Amino acid sequence: MPRKKLNYFDYMELAEKEYKELTKNHPELCELSKRELEVFSELLTDKTQAQIAAELFITHSSVHFHCKNIYKKLGINSRMQLLIKYKDI
């Protein structure tokens, strides 16, 4: 049986469910803005800050600014701590 093709609203519903599940396990992530969440998810990869900036169409200094805010809100001091704390994501 062929799989149902997802439309925009299906993707939005799926994203909302994933966000709720994520914040249930990590409620502190609710403190992050939408852009900070985008940067946060990219920080979980092996991309450099310059690559993250290019991917999100923002400047490198904006990525650095968001990283400082993310670390402060999550009570960590480095990307390594972020990777260790959120390795289950």
mmCIF file of N, CA and C in Angstrom:
data_model
loop_
_atom_site.group_PDB
_atom_site.id
_atom_site.type_symbol
_atom_site.label_atom_id
_atom_site.label_comp_id
_atom_site.label_asym_id
_atom_site.label_seq_id
_atom_site.Cartn_x
_atom_site.Cartn_y
_atom_site.Cartn_z
ATOM 1 N N MET A 1 0.841 -1.175 0.000
ATOM 2 C CA MET A 1 0.000 0.000 0.000
ATOM 3 C C MET A 1 0.890 1.244 0.000
ATOM 4 N N PRO A 2 0.647 2.201 -0.900
ATOM 5 C CA PRO A 2 1.478 3.410 -0.959
ATOM 6 C C PRO A 2 1.272 4.295 0.263
ATOM 7 N N ARG A 3 2.358 4.977 0.639
ATOM 8 C CA ARG A 3 2.289 5.890 1.784
ATOM 9 C C ARG A 3 1.577 7.166 1.381
ATOM 10 N N LYS A 4 0.867 7.737 2.337
ATOM 11 C CA LYS A 4 0.164 8.995 2.113
ATOM 12 C C LYS A 4 1.174 10.122 1.938
ATOM 13 N N LYS A 5 0.974 10.921 0.930
ATOM 14 C CA LYS A 5 1.840 12.077 0.700
ATOM 15 C C LYS A 5 1.452 13.174 1.697
ATOM 16 N N LEU A 6 2.458 13.692 2.402
ATOM 17 C CA LEU A 6 2.203 14.719 3.408
ATOM 18 C C LEU A 6 2.114 16.095 2.765
ATOM 19 N N ASN A 7 1.178 16.887 3.243
ATOM 20 C CA ASN A 7 1.076 18.272 2.794
ATOM 21 C C ASN A 7 1.652 19.184 3.885
ATOM 22 N N TYR A 8 1.604 20.457 3.638
ATOM 23 C CA TYR A 8 2.159 21.452 4.554
ATOM 24 C C TYR A 8 1.608 21.290 5.971
ATOM 25 N N PHE A 9 0.285 21.125 6.083
ATOM 26 C CA PHE A 9 -0.345 21.043 7.403
ATOM 27 C C PHE A 9 0.026 19.756 8.122
ATOM 28 N N ASP A 10 0.230 18.678 7.365
ATOM 29 C CA ASP A 10 0.684 17.425 7.964
ATOM 30 C C ASP A 10 2.079 17.606 8.566
ATOM 31 N N TYR A 11 2.955 18.286 7.820
ATOM 32 C CA TYR A 11 4.298 18.551 8.325
ATOM 33 C C TYR A 11 4.265 19.436 9.566
ATOM 34 N N MET A 12 3.402 20.439 9.556
ATOM 35 C CA MET A 12 3.283 21.324 10.712
ATOM 36 C C MET A 12 2.793 20.552 11.937
ATOM 37 N N GLU A 13 1.827 19.672 11.746
ATOM 38 C CA GLU A 13 1.312 18.860 12.849
ATOM 39 C C GLU A 13 2.389 17.925 13.373
ATOM 40 N N LEU A 14 3.144 17.322 12.474
ATOM 41 C CA LEU A 14 4.231 16.437 12.867
ATOM 42 C C LEU A 14 5.302 17.201 13.646
ATOM 43 N N ALA A 15 5.644 18.393 13.170
ATOM 44 C CA ALA A 15 6.644 19.219 13.861
ATOM 45 C C ALA A 15 6.167 19.596 15.259
ATOM 46 N N GLU A 16 4.880 19.926 15.391
ATOM 47 C CA GLU A 16 4.318 20.286 16.698
ATOM 48 C C GLU A 16 4.376 19.104 17.659
ATOM 49 N N LYS A 17 4.073 17.913 17.176
ATOM 50 C CA LYS A 17 4.141 16.709 18.021
ATOM 51 C C LYS A 17 5.577 16.450 18.472
ATOM 52 N N GLU A 18 6.518 16.578 17.545
ATOM 53 C CA GLU A 18 7.921 16.360 17.893
ATOM 54 C C GLU A 18 8.411 17.400 18.904
ATOM 55 N N TYR A 19 7.989 18.648 18.729
ATOM 56 C CA TYR A 19 8.376 19.711 19.654
ATOM 57 C C TYR A 19 7.823 19.424 21.054
ATOM 58 N N LYS A 20 6.562 18.999 21.138
ATOM 59 C CA LYS A 20 5.958 18.690 22.439
ATOM 60 C C LYS A 20 6.693 17.539 23.115
ATOM 61 N N GLU A 21 7.047 16.516 22.357
ATOM 62 C CA GLU A 21 7.780 15.380 22.913
ATOM 63 C C GLU A 21 9.163 15.810 23.393
ATOM 64 N N LEU A 22 9.820 16.632 22.593
ATOM 65 C CA LEU A 22 11.149 17.122 22.944
ATOM 66 C C LEU A 22 11.110 17.947 24.222
ATOM 67 N N THR A 23 10.146 18.861 24.327
ATOM 68 C CA THR A 23 10.074 19.728 25.504
ATOM 69 C C THR A 23 9.538 18.992 26.733
ATOM 70 N N LYS A 24 8.878 17.876 26.530
ATOM 71 C CA LYS A 24 8.464 17.058 27.672
ATOM 72 C C LYS A 24 9.704 16.473 28.348
ATOM 73 N N ASN A 25 10.663 16.044 27.545
ATOM 74 C CA ASN A 25 11.896 15.465 28.072
ATOM 75 C C ASN A 25 12.923 16.527 28.464
ATOM 76 N N HIS A 26 12.839 17.691 27.826
ATOM 77 C CA HIS A 26 13.789 18.781 28.085
ATOM 78 C C HIS A 26 13.018 20.098 28.176
ATOM 79 N N PRO A 27 12.310 20.342 29.280
ATOM 80 C CA PRO A 27 11.461 21.539 29.386
ATOM 81 C C PRO A 27 12.222 22.858 29.265
ATOM 82 N N GLU A 28 13.499 22.856 29.540
ATOM 83 C CA GLU A 28 14.292 24.085 29.446
ATOM 84 C C GLU A 28 14.367 24.602 28.007
ATOM 85 N N LEU A 29 14.113 23.745 27.026
ATOM 86 C CA LEU A 29 14.155 24.171 25.630
ATOM 87 C C LEU A 29 13.002 25.110 25.278
ATOM 88 N N CYS A 30 11.967 25.142 26.123
ATOM 89 C CA CYS A 30 10.848 26.077 25.905
ATOM 90 C C CYS A 30 11.310 27.517 26.022
ATOM 91 N N GLU A 31 12.433 27.742 26.707
ATOM 92 C CA GLU A 31 12.959 29.094 26.898
ATOM 93 C C GLU A 31 13.599 29.653 25.628
ATOM 94 N N LEU A 32 13.920 28.786 24.673
ATOM 95 C CA LEU A 32 14.602 29.224 23.458
ATOM 96 C C LEU A 32 13.619 29.803 22.450
ATOM 97 N N SER A 33 14.063 30.850 21.759
ATOM 98 C CA SER A 33 13.252 31.426 20.681
ATOM 99 C C SER A 33 13.268 30.479 19.480
ATOM 100 N N LYS A 34 12.430 30.787 18.506
ATOM 101 C CA LYS A 34 12.374 29.957 17.301
ATOM 102 C C LYS A 34 13.746 29.908 16.623
ATOM 103 N N ARG A 35 14.393 31.042 16.464
ATOM 104 C CA ARG A 35 15.702 31.075 15.813
ATOM 105 C C ARG A 35 16.753 30.355 16.654
ATOM 106 N N GLU A 36 16.674 30.518 17.975
ATOM 107 C CA GLU A 36 17.606 29.807 18.851
ATOM 108 C C GLU A 36 17.412 28.301 18.730
ATOM 109 N N LEU A 37 16.182 27.844 18.584
ATOM 110 C CA LEU A 37 15.930 26.409 18.381
ATOM 111 C C LEU A 37 16.539 25.933 17.069
ATOM 112 N N GLU A 38 16.463 26.764 16.040
ATOM 113 C CA GLU A 38 17.072 26.397 14.765
ATOM 114 C C GLU A 38 18.585 26.274 14.907
ATOM 115 N N VAL A 39 19.199 27.245 15.583
ATOM 116 C CA VAL A 39 20.646 27.200 15.810
ATOM 117 C C VAL A 39 20.986 26.010 16.701
ATOM 118 N N PHE A 40 20.193 25.790 17.749
ATOM 119 C CA PHE A 40 20.406 24.669 18.663
ATOM 120 C C PHE A 40 20.452 23.346 17.897
ATOM 121 N N SER A 41 19.486 23.135 17.014
ATOM 122 C CA SER A 41 19.447 21.870 16.276
ATOM 123 C C SER A 41 20.660 21.719 15.376
ATOM 124 N N GLU A 42 21.145 22.825 14.818
ATOM 125 C CA GLU A 42 22.343 22.770 13.984
ATOM 126 C C GLU A 42 23.600 22.535 14.824
ATOM 127 N N LEU A 43 23.603 23.023 16.065
ATOM 128 C CA LEU A 43 24.748 22.799 16.948
ATOM 129 C C LEU A 43 24.919 21.325 17.301
ATOM 130 N N LEU A 44 23.850 20.562 17.186
ATOM 131 C CA LEU A 44 23.922 19.129 17.484
ATOM 132 C C LEU A 44 24.596 18.342 16.366
ATOM 133 N N THR A 45 24.872 19.001 15.255
ATOM 134 C CA THR A 45 25.562 18.366 14.135
ATOM 135 C C THR A 45 27.049 18.693 14.216
ATOM 136 N N ASP A 46 27.778 18.255 13.219
ATOM 137 C CA ASP A 46 29.217 18.557 13.198
ATOM 138 C C ASP A 46 29.538 19.796 12.365
ATOM 139 N N LYS A 47 28.544 20.613 12.078
ATOM 140 C CA LYS A 47 28.751 21.828 11.287
ATOM 141 C C LYS A 47 29.457 22.891 12.115
ATOM 142 N N THR A 48 30.264 23.681 11.434
ATOM 143 C CA THR A 48 30.911 24.819 12.088
ATOM 144 C C THR A 48 29.896 25.955 12.202
ATOM 145 N N GLN A 49 30.237 26.960 12.997
ATOM 146 C CA GLN A 49 29.351 28.121 13.101
ATOM 147 C C GLN A 49 29.213 28.821 11.756
ATOM 148 N N ALA A 50 30.261 28.848 10.975
ATOM 149 C CA ALA A 50 30.193 29.470 9.643
ATOM 150 C C ALA A 50 29.240 28.688 8.742
ATOM 151 N N GLN A 51 29.276 27.376 8.812
ATOM 152 C CA GLN A 51 28.363 26.549 8.011
ATOM 153 C C GLN A 51 26.918 26.734 8.467
ATOM 154 N N ILE A 52 26.727 26.837 9.787
ATOM 155 C CA ILE A 52 25.382 27.072 10.334
ATOM 156 C C ILE A 52 24.853 28.416 9.830
ATOM 157 N N ALA A 53 25.702 29.426 9.849
ATOM 158 C CA ALA A 53 25.304 30.749 9.374
ATOM 159 C C ALA A 53 24.862 30.683 7.919
ATOM 160 N N ALA A 54 25.622 30.014 7.094
ATOM 161 C CA ALA A 54 25.281 29.902 5.671
ATOM 162 C C ALA A 54 23.964 29.148 5.488
ATOM 163 N N GLU A 55 23.789 28.081 6.237
ATOM 164 C CA GLU A 55 22.573 27.273 6.129
ATOM 165 C C GLU A 55 21.327 28.052 6.538
ATOM 166 N N LEU A 56 21.461 28.893 7.577
ATOM 167 C CA LEU A 56 20.308 29.643 8.091
ATOM 168 C C LEU A 56 20.199 31.042 7.488
ATOM 169 N N PHE A 57 21.107 31.386 6.569
ATOM 170 C CA PHE A 57 21.100 32.694 5.912
ATOM 171 C C PHE A 57 21.209 33.846 6.910
ATOM 172 N N ILE A 58 22.119 33.674 7.877
ATOM 173 C CA ILE A 58 22.413 34.727 8.848
ATOM 174 C C ILE A 58 23.930 34.886 8.923
ATOM 175 N N THR A 59 24.384 35.943 9.572
ATOM 176 C CA THR A 59 25.823 36.173 9.682
ATOM 177 C C THR A 59 26.438 35.263 10.739
ATOM 178 N N HIS A 60 27.747 35.104 10.623
ATOM 179 C CA HIS A 60 28.477 34.311 11.617
ATOM 180 C C HIS A 60 28.340 34.942 13.000
ATOM 181 N N SER A 61 28.368 36.267 13.059
ATOM 182 C CA SER A 61 28.233 36.938 14.360
ATOM 183 C C SER A 61 26.844 36.705 14.958
ATOM 184 N N SER A 62 25.823 36.568 14.121
ATOM 185 C CA SER A 62 24.480 36.250 14.629
ATOM 186 C C SER A 62 24.454 34.853 15.234
ATOM 187 N N VAL A 63 25.115 33.912 14.584
ATOM 188 C CA VAL A 63 25.190 32.550 15.132
ATOM 189 C C VAL A 63 25.894 32.595 16.481
ATOM 190 N N HIS A 64 27.000 33.319 16.549
ATOM 191 C CA HIS A 64 27.744 33.442 17.808
ATOM 192 C C HIS A 64 26.854 34.055 18.898
ATOM 193 N N PHE A 65 26.116 35.096 18.554
ATOM 194 C CA PHE A 65 25.195 35.755 19.488
ATOM 195 C C PHE A 65 24.138 34.762 19.988
ATOM 196 N N HIS A 66 23.530 34.011 19.060
ATOM 197 C CA HIS A 66 22.517 33.026 19.445
ATOM 198 C C HIS A 66 23.127 31.933 20.334
ATOM 199 N N CYS A 67 24.343 31.510 20.014
ATOM 200 C CA CYS A 67 25.005 30.479 20.825
ATOM 201 C C CYS A 67 25.182 30.954 22.267
ATOM 202 N N LYS A 68 25.638 32.180 22.447
ATOM 203 C CA LYS A 68 25.810 32.717 23.798
ATOM 204 C C LYS A 68 24.478 32.713 24.552
ATOM 205 N N ASN A 69 23.403 33.124 23.873
ATOM 206 C CA ASN A 69 22.085 33.129 24.519
ATOM 207 C C ASN A 69 21.606 31.718 24.830
ATOM 208 N N ILE A 70 21.818 30.793 23.921
ATOM 209 C CA ILE A 70 21.413 29.400 24.126
ATOM 210 C C ILE A 70 22.147 28.824 25.328
ATOM 211 N N TYR A 71 23.463 29.000 25.359
ATOM 212 C CA TYR A 71 24.251 28.465 26.472
ATOM 213 C C TYR A 71 23.789 29.038 27.803
ATOM 214 N N LYS A 72 23.532 30.339 27.826
ATOM 215 C CA LYS A 72 23.078 30.988 29.065
ATOM 216 C C LYS A 72 21.733 30.415 29.510
ATOM 217 N N LYS A 73 20.787 30.316 28.582
ATOM 218 C CA LYS A 73 19.449 29.821 28.922
ATOM 219 C C LYS A 73 19.469 28.353 29.357
ATOM 220 N N LEU A 74 20.411 27.569 28.815
ATOM 221 C CA LEU A 74 20.481 26.144 29.148
ATOM 222 C C LEU A 74 21.447 25.854 30.293
ATOM 223 N N GLY A 75 22.104 26.888 30.794
ATOM 224 C CA GLY A 75 23.007 26.720 31.934
ATOM 225 C C GLY A 75 24.265 25.944 31.596
ATOM 226 N N ILE A 76 24.770 26.149 30.398
ATOM 227 C CA ILE A 76 26.006 25.493 29.971
ATOM 228 C C ILE A 76 26.976 26.548 29.480
ATOM 229 N N ASN A 77 28.230 26.129 29.228
ATOM 230 C CA ASN A 77 29.255 27.092 28.836
ATOM 231 C C ASN A 77 29.912 26.812 27.499
ATOM 232 N N SER A 78 29.595 25.690 26.869
ATOM 233 C CA SER A 78 30.279 25.359 25.624
ATOM 234 C C SER A 78 29.443 24.417 24.767
ATOM 235 N N ARG A 79 29.863 24.318 23.527
ATOM 236 C CA ARG A 79 29.191 23.394 22.611
ATOM 237 C C ARG A 79 29.404 21.948 23.070
ATOM 238 N N MET A 80 30.560 21.658 23.619
ATOM 239 C CA MET A 80 30.831 20.309 24.118
ATOM 240 C C MET A 80 29.836 19.941 25.215
ATOM 241 N N GLN A 81 29.574 20.849 26.134
ATOM 242 C CA GLN A 81 28.589 20.586 27.180
ATOM 243 C C GLN A 81 27.201 20.390 26.575
ATOM 244 N N LEU A 82 26.882 21.173 25.551
ATOM 245 C CA LEU A 82 25.592 21.023 24.870
ATOM 246 C C LEU A 82 25.476 19.631 24.251
ATOM 247 N N LEU A 83 26.534 19.195 23.581
ATOM 248 C CA LEU A 83 26.519 17.878 22.945
ATOM 249 C C LEU A 83 26.390 16.744 23.961
ATOM 250 N N ILE A 84 27.053 16.891 25.089
ATOM 251 C CA ILE A 84 26.966 15.873 26.138
ATOM 252 C C ILE A 84 25.576 15.863 26.753
ATOM 253 N N LYS A 85 25.059 17.036 27.079
ATOM 254 C CA LYS A 85 23.753 17.141 27.748
ATOM 255 C C LYS A 85 22.600 16.691 26.854
ATOM 256 N N TYR A 86 22.716 16.936 25.553
ATOM 257 C CA TYR A 86 21.605 16.646 24.640
ATOM 258 C C TYR A 86 21.954 15.543 23.629
ATOM 259 N N LYS A 87 22.807 14.619 24.027
ATOM 260 C CA LYS A 87 23.219 13.542 23.121
ATOM 261 C C LYS A 87 22.056 12.597 22.783
ATOM 262 N N ASP A 88 21.007 12.601 23.604
ATOM 263 C CA ASP A 88 19.874 11.704 23.359
ATOM 264 C C ASP A 88 18.888 12.253 22.330
ATOM 265 N N ILE A 89 19.104 13.486 21.871
ATOM 266 C CA ILE A 89 18.176 14.098 20.908
ATOM 267 C C ILE A 89 18.551 13.652 19.512
#
